[in-house]
Coordinates of C-alpha atoms and ligand atoms in Angstrom, one line a residue:
M1 CA -25.4 -22.2 -11.4
S2 CA -25.6 -20.0 -8.4
K3 CA -24.4 -21.7 -5.3
E4 CA -25.2 -20.5 -1.8
I5 CA -22.5 -17.9 -0.9
P6 CA -20.8 -18.5 2.4
Y7 CA -20.1 -15.8 4.9
K8 CA -16.4 -16.2 4.2
I9 CA -14.9 -17.5 1.0
Y10 CA -11.6 -19.3 1.4
L11 CA -9.6 -21.0 -1.3
E12 CA -8.4 -24.6 -1.2
E13 CA -4.6 -24.9 -1.1
H14 CA -4.5 -26.1 -4.7
E15 CA -6.5 -23.1 -5.8
M16 CA -3.9 -20.6 -4.5
P17 CA -2.1 -18.4 -7.0
K18 CA 1.3 -19.7 -8.1
Q19 CA 2.2 -16.6 -10.1
W20 CA 2.0 -12.8 -9.6
Y21 CA 0.3 -10.8 -12.3
N22 CA 2.2 -7.9 -13.8
V23 CA -0.5 -5.6 -15.1
R24 CA 2.1 -3.4 -16.8
A25 CA 2.4 -6.1 -19.5
D26 CA -1.2 -5.4 -20.6
M27 CA -0.9 -1.6 -20.4
K28 CA -0.7 0.2 -23.7
N29 CA 0.7 3.3 -22.1
K30 CA 3.4 2.0 -19.9
P31 CA 4.2 3.8 -16.6
A32 CA 7.0 6.3 -17.2
P33 CA 10.5 4.9 -16.3
L34 CA 12.4 5.8 -13.1
L35 CA 15.0 8.4 -13.9
N36 CA 18.5 9.0 -12.6
P37 CA 18.2 12.3 -10.7
G38 CA 21.6 13.4 -11.9
T39 CA 21.5 12.6 -15.6
K40 CA 17.6 12.5 -16.0
Q41 CA 18.1 9.3 -18.0
P42 CA 16.1 6.1 -17.3
M43 CA 17.7 4.1 -14.5
T44 CA 19.5 1.0 -15.7
L45 CA 19.6 -2.4 -14.0
E46 CA 23.3 -1.7 -13.0
E47 CA 22.3 1.6 -11.3
L48 CA 19.3 0.0 -9.5
E49 CA 21.4 -2.9 -8.3
H50 CA 23.4 -0.6 -6.0
V51 CA 20.2 0.2 -4.0
F52 CA 17.9 -2.8 -4.6
C53 CA 18.4 -6.6 -4.7
T54 CA 19.1 -7.7 -8.3
E55 CA 16.0 -9.8 -8.8
L56 CA 13.8 -7.0 -7.4
A57 CA 15.5 -4.5 -9.6
K58 CA 14.6 -6.7 -12.6
Q59 CA 11.0 -6.9 -11.5
E60 CA 11.0 -3.1 -11.2
L61 CA 12.1 -2.7 -14.8
D62 CA 9.9 -5.5 -16.2
D63 CA 7.0 -4.0 -18.2
T64 CA 6.4 -7.0 -20.4
T65 CA 6.2 -10.3 -18.6
P66 CA 2.6 -10.8 -17.6
Y67 CA 3.0 -13.6 -15.1
I68 CA 6.0 -14.1 -12.7
D69 CA 6.4 -17.3 -10.7
I70 CA 6.0 -17.0 -6.9
P71 CA 9.0 -19.0 -5.6
Q72 CA 8.0 -22.1 -3.6
E73 CA 9.6 -20.7 -0.4
I74 CA 7.3 -17.6 -0.6
Q75 CA 4.3 -19.8 -1.4
D76 CA 5.1 -21.8 1.7
F77 CA 5.3 -18.7 3.9
Y78 CA 2.0 -17.4 2.4
K79 CA 0.4 -20.6 3.6
M80 CA 0.9 -19.5 7.2
Y81 CA -1.7 -16.7 6.8
R82 CA -3.2 -17.0 3.4
P83 CA -5.6 -17.3 1.7
S84 CA -7.0 -14.3 3.4
P85 CA -10.8 -14.4 3.7
L86 CA -13.1 -12.8 1.3
V87 CA -16.0 -11.8 3.5
R88 CA -19.6 -11.1 2.6
A89 CA -20.6 -8.2 4.9
Y90 CA -24.1 -9.5 5.5
C91 CA -24.3 -7.6 8.9
L92 CA -23.2 -4.3 7.4
E93 CA -25.6 -4.7 4.5
K94 CA -28.5 -5.3 6.9
K95 CA -27.5 -2.4 9.2
L96 CA -27.4 -0.1 6.2
G97 CA -30.6 -1.5 4.7
T98 CA -29.0 -1.6 1.3
P99 CA -29.9 -3.9 -1.6
A100 CA -26.1 -3.8 -2.5
K101 CA -24.0 -6.8 -1.9
I102 CA -20.8 -5.9 -0.1
Y103 CA -17.6 -8.0 0.0
Y104 CA -14.3 -7.2 1.6
K105 CA -10.9 -8.9 1.3
F106 CA -9.4 -8.9 4.8
E107 CA -5.6 -8.6 5.0
G108 CA -5.3 -8.0 8.7
N109 CA -5.1 -11.6 9.6
N110 CA -1.4 -11.7 10.5
T111 CA 0.7 -10.3 13.3
S112 CA 1.9 -7.3 11.2
G113 CA -1.8 -6.4 10.9
S114 CA -1.7 -5.5 7.3
H115 CA -1.2 -6.6 3.7
K116 CA 2.5 -5.4 3.8
L117 CA 3.7 -8.9 4.7
N118 CA 2.9 -10.1 1.2
S119 CA 5.7 -8.0 -0.3
A120 CA 8.0 -8.1 2.8
I121 CA 8.4 -11.8 2.5
A122 CA 9.1 -11.6 -1.2
Q123 CA 11.7 -8.9 -0.7
A124 CA 13.4 -10.7 2.2
Y125 CA 13.5 -13.9 0.1
Y126 CA 15.3 -12.3 -2.8
A127 CA 17.8 -10.6 -0.4
K128 CA 18.6 -13.9 1.2
K129 CA 18.9 -15.7 -2.2
Q130 CA 21.4 -13.0 -3.2
G131 CA 23.5 -13.8 -0.1
L132 CA 23.0 -10.4 1.5
K133 CA 23.5 -9.8 5.2
G134 CA 20.6 -7.6 5.7
V135 CA 18.2 -4.9 4.5
T136 CA 17.3 -1.4 5.6
T137 CA 14.0 0.4 5.4
E138 CA 11.9 3.2 6.7
T139 CA 8.6 2.9 8.5
G140 CA 6.0 5.6 9.2
A141 CA 2.9 4.2 10.9
G142 CA 4.9 1.0 11.6
Q143 CA 3.1 -1.7 9.6
W144 CA 5.8 -2.0 7.0
G145 CA 8.6 -2.2 9.6
T146 CA 6.7 -4.8 11.5
A147 CA 6.0 -6.9 8.3
L148 CA 9.6 -6.6 7.2
S149 CA 11.0 -7.6 10.6
M150 CA 8.8 -10.7 10.5
A151 CA 10.0 -11.6 7.0
C152 CA 13.7 -11.0 7.9
S153 CA 13.5 -13.1 11.0
Y154 CA 12.0 -16.0 9.0
F155 CA 15.0 -15.9 6.6
D156 CA 17.6 -15.0 9.2
L157 CA 18.5 -11.6 7.8
D158 CA 19.4 -8.4 9.6
C159 CA 16.7 -5.8 9.5
K160 CA 17.4 -2.1 10.2
V161 CA 14.4 0.2 10.4
Y162 CA 14.4 4.0 10.4
M163 CA 11.1 4.9 12.1
V164 CA 9.6 8.4 11.7
K165 CA 10.4 10.0 15.0
C166 CA 6.8 11.0 15.9
S167 CA 5.6 7.4 15.3
Y168 CA 8.6 6.0 17.3
E169 CA 7.4 8.1 20.2
Q170 CA 3.7 7.6 19.7
K171 CA 3.6 3.9 18.9
P172 CA 6.1 2.3 21.3
F173 CA 4.2 -1.1 21.0
R174 CA 4.8 -1.2 17.2
R175 CA 8.5 -0.6 17.9
E176 CA 8.6 -3.5 20.4
V177 CA 6.9 -5.9 18.0
M178 CA 9.7 -5.1 15.5
R179 CA 12.3 -5.7 18.2
T180 CA 10.6 -9.0 19.2
Y181 CA 11.3 -10.1 15.6
G182 CA 14.9 -9.0 15.9
A183 CA 14.9 -5.7 14.0
S184 CA 16.9 -2.7 15.2
V185 CA 14.8 0.4 15.2
T186 CA 16.2 4.0 15.0
P187 CA 14.1 7.1 15.3
S188 CA 14.5 9.3 12.1
P189 CA 16.0 11.8 11.5
S190 CA 19.0 10.4 13.3
M191 CA 22.7 11.4 13.7
E192 CA 23.7 8.0 12.2
T193 CA 23.5 9.1 8.6
E194 CA 24.9 12.2 6.8
V195 CA 21.4 13.0 5.4
G196 CA 19.9 12.7 8.9
K197 CA 22.5 15.1 10.3
K198 CA 21.9 17.6 7.5
I199 CA 18.1 17.5 8.0
L200 CA 18.5 17.9 11.8
L201 CA 20.8 20.9 11.2
E202 CA 18.3 22.5 8.9
H203 CA 15.2 21.6 10.9
P204 CA 16.2 21.2 14.5
G205 CA 13.4 19.6 16.6
T206 CA 11.7 18.1 13.5
T207 CA 9.6 15.0 14.3
G208 CA 10.5 13.5 10.9
S209 CA 8.7 12.4 7.8
L210 CA 8.5 9.3 5.6
G211 CA 10.6 11.0 2.9
C212 CA 13.3 11.8 5.4
A213 CA 13.4 8.2 6.8
I214 CA 13.7 6.9 3.2
S215 CA 16.8 9.0 2.6
E216 CA 18.4 7.7 5.7
A217 CA 17.6 4.0 5.0
V218 CA 18.9 4.3 1.4
E219 CA 22.1 5.9 2.7
A220 CA 22.6 3.2 5.3
A221 CA 22.1 0.5 2.7
T222 CA 24.4 1.9 0.1
T223 CA 27.2 2.6 2.6
T224 CA 27.1 -0.8 4.3
E225 CA 28.6 -3.9 2.8
G226 CA 26.1 -6.7 2.1
Y227 CA 23.0 -4.5 2.6
R228 CA 20.3 -3.3 0.3
Y229 CA 17.3 -1.0 0.7
V230 CA 13.7 -2.3 0.5
L231 CA 10.5 -0.3 0.3
G232 CA 7.0 -1.2 1.3
S233 CA 4.9 0.7 -1.2
V234 CA 4.9 2.9 -4.3
L235 CA 7.4 0.7 -6.3
S236 CA 6.1 -1.5 -9.2
Q237 CA 7.7 -4.6 -7.6
V238 CA 5.7 -4.1 -4.4
L239 CA 2.5 -3.7 -6.4
L240 CA 3.4 -6.9 -8.3
H241 CA 3.7 -8.9 -5.0
Q242 CA 0.5 -7.5 -3.7
T243 CA -1.4 -8.9 -6.7
V244 CA -1.8 -12.0 -4.6
I245 CA -4.6 -10.1 -3.0
G246 CA -6.5 -9.5 -6.2
L247 CA -5.7 -12.9 -7.7
E248 CA -7.1 -14.7 -4.7
T249 CA -10.2 -12.5 -4.8
K250 CA -10.8 -13.1 -8.4
I251 CA -10.5 -16.9 -8.1
A252 CA -12.9 -16.8 -5.1
M253 CA -15.4 -14.7 -6.9
D254 CA -15.2 -16.6 -10.1
K255 CA -15.9 -19.8 -8.1
Y256 CA -19.3 -18.4 -7.0
D257 CA -20.0 -16.5 -10.2
I258 CA -19.7 -13.1 -8.5
K259 CA -18.8 -10.1 -10.5
P260 CA -18.1 -6.9 -8.6
D261 CA -19.5 -3.7 -10.2
I262 CA -17.4 -1.4 -8.0
I263 CA -14.0 -2.1 -6.5
I264 CA -12.7 0.3 -3.8
G265 CA -9.4 0.6 -2.0
C266 CA -7.5 3.1 0.0
A267 CA -4.4 4.5 -1.6
G268 CA -1.3 5.6 0.1
G269 CA 1.5 4.7 -2.2
G270 CA -0.9 2.5 -4.1
S271 CA 0.3 -1.1 -3.4
N272 CA -2.8 -2.7 -1.8
L273 CA -5.2 -1.0 -4.3
G274 CA -2.9 -1.9 -7.2
G275 CA -2.7 -5.5 -6.0
L276 CA -6.4 -5.8 -5.5
I277 CA -7.4 -4.3 -8.8
S278 CA -4.7 -5.7 -11.1
P279 CA -6.5 -8.8 -12.3
F280 CA -9.7 -6.8 -12.8
V281 CA -7.9 -3.9 -14.6
G282 CA -6.2 -6.5 -16.8
E283 CA -9.6 -7.6 -18.1
K284 CA -10.5 -3.9 -18.5
L285 CA -7.3 -3.2 -20.5
R286 CA -7.9 -6.3 -22.7
G287 CA -11.5 -5.2 -23.3
E288 CA -12.9 -8.3 -21.7
N289 CA -14.9 -6.8 -18.8
D290 CA -15.7 -3.5 -17.2
Y291 CA -15.5 -2.4 -13.5
Q292 CA -15.8 0.9 -11.7
I293 CA -12.7 1.3 -9.7
I294 CA -12.3 3.9 -6.9
A295 CA -9.1 4.9 -5.1
V296 CA -9.7 6.6 -1.8
E297 CA -7.3 9.1 -0.2
P298 CA -7.3 11.4 2.8
A299 CA -8.5 15.0 2.0
S300 CA -5.4 16.1 3.9
C301 CA -3.0 14.3 1.5
P302 CA -4.8 14.3 -1.8
S303 CA -2.2 13.2 -4.3
L304 CA -4.5 11.8 -7.0
T305 CA -7.4 14.3 -6.6
R306 CA -5.3 17.5 -6.4
G307 CA -1.8 16.5 -7.3
K308 CA 0.1 17.1 -10.5
Y309 CA 1.2 14.3 -12.8
A310 CA 4.9 15.0 -13.0
Y311 CA 8.4 13.6 -12.3
D312 CA 9.2 14.1 -8.7
F313 CA 11.7 13.1 -6.0
C314 CA 10.6 10.0 -3.9
D315 CA 12.3 11.2 -0.7
T316 CA 13.2 14.4 1.1
G317 CA 16.9 13.9 0.8
K318 CA 16.6 13.5 -3.0
V319 CA 18.8 10.4 -3.1
C320 CA 16.2 8.1 -4.8
P321 CA 15.4 7.9 -8.5
L322 CA 12.9 10.3 -9.9
A323 CA 9.4 8.8 -10.5
K324 CA 6.6 10.2 -12.7
M325 CA 3.5 10.1 -10.6
Y326 CA 0.6 12.0 -9.3
T327 CA 2.3 14.0 -6.6
L328 CA 2.0 16.9 -4.1
G329 CA 5.7 17.4 -4.3
S330 CA 8.3 15.9 -2.0
G331 CA 8.3 19.2 0.0
F332 CA 4.7 18.8 0.9
I333 CA 4.0 18.2 4.6
P334 CA 0.5 16.9 5.3
S335 CA -1.4 18.2 8.3
A336 CA -2.0 15.9 11.2
N337 CA -3.7 12.8 10.0
H338 CA -3.9 9.5 11.8
A339 CA -3.8 7.3 8.7
G340 CA 0.0 7.3 8.7
G341 CA 0.1 4.8 5.8
L342 CA -1.6 7.3 3.6
R343 CA 0.6 10.3 4.2
Y344 CA 3.0 9.8 1.3
H345 CA 3.3 12.7 -1.2
G346 CA 3.2 10.6 -4.3
M347 CA 1.4 7.6 -5.9
S348 CA 2.6 4.4 -7.6
S349 CA 3.6 5.2 -11.2
V350 CA 1.4 2.2 -12.4
L351 CA -1.7 3.6 -10.7
S352 CA -0.8 7.1 -11.8
Q353 CA -0.8 6.1 -15.4
L354 CA -4.0 4.0 -15.1
Y355 CA -5.7 7.0 -13.4
D356 CA -4.4 9.4 -16.1
D357 CA -5.8 7.1 -18.8
G358 CA -9.2 7.0 -17.1
Y359 CA -9.2 3.3 -15.9
M360 CA -9.9 4.4 -12.3
E361 CA -11.4 7.3 -10.4
A362 CA -10.3 8.9 -7.1
R363 CA -12.1 10.3 -4.2
S364 CA -10.8 12.1 -1.1
V365 CA -12.5 11.8 2.3
E366 CA -12.2 13.7 5.6
Q367 CA -10.8 12.1 8.7
T368 CA -13.8 12.3 11.1
A369 CA -16.1 10.8 8.5
V370 CA -13.6 8.0 8.0
F371 CA -13.5 7.2 11.7
A372 CA -17.3 7.3 11.9
A373 CA -17.4 4.7 9.2
A374 CA -14.7 2.7 11.0
E375 CA -16.7 2.6 14.1
Q376 CA -19.9 1.7 12.3
F377 CA -18.0 -1.2 10.6
A378 CA -16.4 -2.4 13.9
R379 CA -19.8 -2.6 15.6
V380 CA -21.4 -4.8 13.0
E381 CA -18.6 -6.7 11.4
G382 CA -16.5 -7.2 14.5
I383 CA -13.1 -6.2 13.0
L384 CA -11.5 -3.1 14.4
P385 CA -10.1 -1.5 11.2
A386 CA -6.9 0.4 10.6
P387 CA -7.5 4.1 9.9
E388 CA -6.0 3.6 6.4
S389 CA -8.4 0.8 5.6
S390 CA -11.3 2.8 6.9
H391 CA -11.0 5.2 4.0
A392 CA -12.2 2.3 1.8
I393 CA -15.0 1.4 4.2
K394 CA -16.2 5.0 4.1
V395 CA -16.6 5.0 0.3
A396 CA -18.0 1.5 0.3
I397 CA -20.7 2.6 2.7
D398 CA -21.4 5.7 0.6
E399 CA -21.9 3.6 -2.5
A400 CA -24.1 1.1 -0.6
L401 CA -26.3 4.0 0.6
K402 CA -26.6 5.3 -3.0
C403 CA -27.9 1.8 -4.0
K404 CA -30.4 2.1 -1.2
E405 CA -31.7 5.3 -2.8
T406 CA -31.8 4.0 -6.3
G407 CA -32.7 0.4 -5.5
E408 CA -29.8 -0.9 -7.5
E409 CA -28.4 -4.3 -6.4
K410 CA -24.8 -3.5 -7.1
T411 CA -21.9 -5.7 -5.9
I412 CA -19.3 -3.7 -4.1
L413 CA -15.9 -5.1 -3.3
F414 CA -13.4 -3.3 -1.1
G415 CA -10.0 -4.0 0.3
L416 CA -9.8 -4.1 4.1
T417 CA -6.0 -3.7 4.5
G418 CA -5.6 -4.1 8.2
T419 CA -6.5 -3.8 11.8
G420 CA -6.1 -0.7 14.0
Y421 CA -5.1 -2.0 17.4
F422 CA -2.0 0.2 17.4
D423 CA -4.0 3.3 16.4
M424 CA -6.0 3.7 19.6
Y425 CA -4.7 7.3 20.1
A426 CA -6.4 8.1 16.8
Y427 CA -9.7 6.4 17.9
E428 CA -9.3 8.3 21.2
S429 CA -9.1 11.7 19.6
F430 CA -12.2 10.8 17.5
H431 CA -14.1 9.8 20.6
N432 CA -13.0 13.0 22.4
G433 CA -14.0 15.2 19.5
T434 CA -10.5 16.6 19.1
M435 CA -9.8 15.2 15.7
S436 CA -9.0 17.8 13.0
D437 CA -10.4 17.7 9.4
Y438 CA -8.0 20.3 8.0
I439 CA -8.0 20.3 4.2
P440 CA -5.0 22.1 2.6
T441 CA -5.7 25.3 0.7
D442 CA -4.2 25.9 -2.7
E443 CA -1.8 28.2 -0.9
D444 CA -0.8 25.2 1.4
L445 CA -0.1 23.0 -1.7
K446 CA 2.1 25.6 -3.4
P447 CA 5.4 25.0 -1.6
G448 CA 5.1 21.3 -2.5
F449 CA 4.5 22.0 -6.2
D450 CA 7.4 24.5 -6.1
S451 CA 9.6 21.7 -4.9
L452 CA 9.1 19.6 -8.0
P453 CA 12.3 19.1 -10.0
K454 CA 12.7 21.2 -13.2
M455 CA 12.7 18.8 -16.1
D456 CA 13.7 21.2 -18.9
Ligands
LIG501 C1 0.6 0.9 4.4 C2 -0.8 0.7 4.5 C3 -1.7 1.2 3.6 C4 -1.3 2.1 2.4 O1 -0.3 1.6 1.6 P1 -0.6 1.2 0.1 O2 0.8 1.0 -0.5 O3 -1.3 2.4 -0.6 O4 -1.4 0.0 0.1 C5 -3.1 1.0 3.7 N1 -3.5 0.2 4.8 C6 -2.7 -0.3 5.7 C7 -3.3 -1.1 6.8 C8 -1.3 0.0 5.6 O5 -0.5 -0.6 6.5

């Protein structure tokens, strides 16, 4: 039965997934619906269509269809950079001296440098199919904006990106990659939108936040003819598109009779983790198999480990629907942390429900320990990981070292979401010893919780 396991496991073209898997269909407790912030009633398709492309709004509301076809055009685009490799980390295992077997699914093998392209191309496709002129979005660390600009240029769509001002200034190269793909990039908050002007008036000199950039992008989409808003994480539709990660992994592992004992992923808005674990969680939900699943988040932005499970605003300007999620409150501002993609105050409603029902655990880790793990990984496995991805590396190493103590030969799988070439300021502050590990006190978390909407 057992075949020799190659260093990298790729799939043949005919083995590639042709459908995404919608884990909500197998959940007994469905994620709570998005609510209209005015009426507090579940959002209808008609309401969502003003903001999102129609087909994507349908996917957002679909809690029952288990498999959704990946349109041929998207499958064709995936062929440019997929399958992504599933790598056996032999060198890391050796370095750690662990009996554990470590695998990682590497999503950094495309110019955007992260998994975000998997959903960007899907969202651009549906926008094009609907005959739209363009889409608007926000970007924090820049990976999502880059991925979307690549996807939009492929389908010849306009792409307008509101980039959190501090990133805009700190990461000029990300900005230029987006412009290379034809996107227009505006630092947020800006004077281009009403909500941007209002935020600038209330907080002059602010360097922006993801929540604020979302508000601006939504306003721009809803006030411009032929435009819709697209989002790179948190939403159930995004998690659906990202299941291509987990499906490829499952097919590759099944091919070699590998069964992971522990599955680990970093969690910002939850899309890569949700995508990686979906096929495995599906088996768990149906009672067919069991896996230990660990979500890893920064100690500076601990939405699962210290947040509340409540309805909350998705953005600072409070223009988006309310989502029930583990959240620190839309008013929460995390301290300086270099993993920009993990700085969001809330978590996917799908993952929040799975976590609340005990299907997965969560762990928070401190920044310097994350970079130490990143560096250790880079030195033995070659890949220079993104700060976000390195959260998963840190916990994978911790678990492998536990196996060293107990002698257990567990199989550990983690998601390596991207590369960190645009994060060298972060690596620099780690090397210079100036990186902070500030963990918010309960006092620091209070204003965020106080900003939660009253649901009466
Ligand atoms: C955006 C991003 C994340 C976090 O987003 P999720 O939606 O939680 O997956 C993680 N890693 C990288 C490299 C990212 O760009």
